CSV table of C-alpha atoms and ligand atoms in Angstrom, one decimal:
chain,number,residue,atom,x,y,z
A,1,MET,CA,60.2,56.8,3.3
A,2,ALA,CA,63.5,58.5,3.3
A,3,VAL,CA,61.9,61.6,4.9
A,4,THR,CA,60.6,59.6,7.6
A,5,ILE,CA,63.9,58.0,8.6
A,6,GLN,CA,65.5,61.5,8.4
A,7,ARG,CA,62.9,62.8,10.8
A,8,LEU,CA,63.4,59.9,13.1
A,9,VAL,CA,67.2,60.5,13.1
A,10,SER,CA,66.7,64.2,13.8
A,11,ILE,CA,64.3,63.5,16.6
A,12,ALA,CA,66.7,61.0,18.1
A,13,VAL,CA,69.6,63.4,17.8
A,14,ALA,CA,67.4,66.2,19.6
A,15,VAL,CA,66.5,63.8,22.4
A,16,PHE,CA,70.2,62.8,22.9
A,17,VAL,CA,71.1,66.6,23.0
A,18,VAL,CA,68.5,67.3,25.5
A,19,ILE,CA,69.4,64.3,27.8
A,20,GLY,CA,73.1,65.2,27.5
A,21,GLY,CA,72.5,68.8,28.5
A,22,VAL,CA,70.5,67.7,31.5
A,23,ALA,CA,73.1,65.3,32.6
A,24,ALA,CA,75.9,68.0,32.2
A,25,VAL,CA,73.9,70.3,34.5
A,26,ARG,CA,73.2,67.6,37.1
A,27,ALA,CA,76.9,66.5,37.3
A,28,ALA,CA,78.5,68.6,40.0
A,29,ASP,CA,81.6,70.5,38.7
A,30,SER,CA,82.8,71.4,42.2
A,31,MET,CA,82.6,70.2,45.7
A,32,THR,CA,83.8,71.0,49.2
A,33,VAL,CA,85.3,68.5,51.6
A,34,LYS,CA,85.5,69.3,55.4
A,35,LEU,CA,88.9,68.7,57.0
A,36,GLU,CA,88.7,67.6,60.6
A,37,PRO,CA,91.5,67.6,63.1
A,38,GLN,CA,93.3,64.3,63.9
A,39,ASN,CA,95.5,63.1,66.8
A,40,ASN,CA,94.8,66.2,69.0
A,41,SER,CA,96.0,68.7,66.3
A,42,THR,CA,94.5,72.1,66.0
A,43,GLU,CA,94.3,72.0,62.3
A,44,SER,CA,91.0,71.9,60.4
A,45,GLY,CA,89.6,73.5,57.2
A,46,SER,CA,88.3,72.7,53.8
A,47,ALA,CA,89.3,71.3,50.4
A,48,THR,CA,87.6,72.5,47.3
A,49,LEU,CA,87.8,70.0,44.4
A,50,THR,CA,87.0,71.4,41.0
A,51,LYS,CA,86.5,69.6,37.8
A,52,SER,CA,89.4,70.6,35.2
A,53,GLY,CA,88.6,68.9,32.1
A,54,ASP,CA,87.4,65.2,32.0
A,55,GLN,CA,90.4,63.7,33.6
A,56,GLN,CA,91.8,66.3,36.0
A,57,THR,CA,90.7,67.8,39.2
A,58,LYS,CA,91.9,70.9,40.9
A,59,VAL,CA,92.3,70.6,44.6
A,60,VAL,CA,92.7,73.7,46.8
A,61,LEU,CA,93.2,73.4,50.5
A,62,ASN,CA,92.6,76.0,53.3
A,63,VAL,CA,93.7,74.8,56.6
A,64,GLU,CA,93.5,76.9,59.8
A,65,GLY,CA,96.1,76.2,62.5
A,66,ALA,CA,98.7,74.9,60.1
A,67,PRO,CA,102.4,75.8,60.7
A,68,SER,CA,104.3,78.0,58.3
A,69,THR,CA,106.5,74.9,57.6
A,70,GLN,CA,105.7,72.4,54.9
A,71,GLN,CA,103.3,69.6,55.7
A,72,PRO,CA,102.9,66.6,53.3
A,73,VAL,CA,99.3,66.1,52.1
A,74,HIS,CA,97.9,63.4,49.8
A,75,ILE,CA,94.8,61.9,48.5
A,76,HIS,CA,94.7,58.2,49.8
A,77,LYS,CA,92.3,55.3,49.0
A,78,GLY,CA,89.9,54.6,51.9
A,79,THR,CA,88.3,56.7,54.6
A,80,CYS,CA,89.7,58.7,57.4
A,81,ASP,CA,88.8,55.9,59.7
A,82,LYS,CA,90.4,53.3,57.5
A,83,LEU,CA,93.0,54.9,55.3
A,84,ASP,CA,95.3,52.9,52.9
A,85,PRO,CA,98.8,54.2,54.2
A,86,LYS,CA,100.1,54.5,50.6
A,87,PRO,CA,99.3,57.7,48.9
A,88,ALA,CA,97.2,57.5,45.8
A,89,TYR,CA,97.6,61.1,44.5
A,90,PRO,CA,100.2,63.5,46.2
A,91,LEU,CA,99.1,67.1,46.7
A,92,SER,CA,101.4,70.1,47.0
A,93,PRO,CA,102.6,70.4,50.6
A,94,VAL,CA,100.5,72.6,52.8
A,95,VAL,CA,102.5,75.8,53.6
A,96,GLY,CA,100.9,78.3,56.0
A,97,GLY,CA,97.5,76.5,55.4
A,98,LYS,CA,97.5,76.6,51.6
A,99,SER,CA,97.9,74.1,49.0
A,100,GLU,CA,96.9,73.9,45.3
A,101,THR,CA,97.3,70.9,43.0
A,102,THR,CA,95.8,69.6,39.8
A,103,VAL,CA,95.6,65.8,40.0
A,104,ASN,CA,95.2,63.4,37.1
A,105,ALA,CA,92.0,61.9,38.2
A,106,SER,CA,88.4,62.9,37.4
A,107,LEU,CA,86.3,64.4,40.1
A,108,ASP,CA,83.9,61.5,39.6
A,109,ASP,CA,86.6,58.9,40.4
A,110,LEU,CA,87.8,60.9,43.4
A,111,THR,CA,84.3,60.8,45.0
A,112,HIS,CA,84.5,57.0,45.1
A,113,GLY,CA,86.4,55.8,47.9
A,114,TYR,CA,89.2,58.4,48.6
A,115,ALA,CA,90.1,60.7,51.5
A,116,ILE,CA,92.5,63.8,51.9
A,117,ASN,CA,95.0,63.6,54.7
A,118,GLY,CA,97.6,65.8,56.2
A,119,HIS,CA,100.8,64.7,57.9
A,120,LYS,CA,102.4,66.5,60.7
A,121,SER,CA,105.7,66.9,58.8
A,122,ALA,CA,108.0,65.1,56.4
A,123,GLN,CA,109.8,63.7,59.5
A,124,GLU,CA,106.6,62.9,61.3
A,125,ALA,CA,104.7,61.7,58.4
A,126,LYS,CA,103.1,58.9,60.6
A,127,THR,CA,101.3,61.5,62.5
A,128,TYR,CA,98.1,62.5,60.7
A,129,VAL,CA,97.0,66.0,61.6
A,130,PHE,CA,93.8,66.3,59.6
A,131,CYS,CA,91.5,64.4,57.2
A,132,GLY,CA,88.4,64.6,55.1
A,133,ASN,CA,86.4,61.9,53.2
A,134,ILE,CA,85.7,62.9,49.5
A,135,LYS,CA,82.1,62.1,49.1
A,136,GLU,CA,79.0,63.7,47.5
B,201,CU,CU1,99.0,61.1,53.2
């Protein structure tokens, strides 16, 4: 009797490990978001989001046509067509087309209802120059 229960437990553990392993392989560790120009800007590029632990995501932007001066960039709730104007997660400003930030949000959370947008400058933050929806 005791042996049977022990076997059942070990089978259950084995099944759990196999399912867990498959889930880990299926969950994407990284994704790329296309950044499209907005408001007649000439800026476009990509953002690469990479899992950094369970609750953090590394966000790397490469923007072509960006000025050498700082441009504010954030993750906002919503989509590029309908963006919540309040930033959800600030990113390091884009300088010369580059920005790298680790945000305190899981990649899984960020793929549910967020977008990355760039602003023309701190002075002209109301003018959006590029945007990309974060979705799988
Ligand atoms: Cu913003």
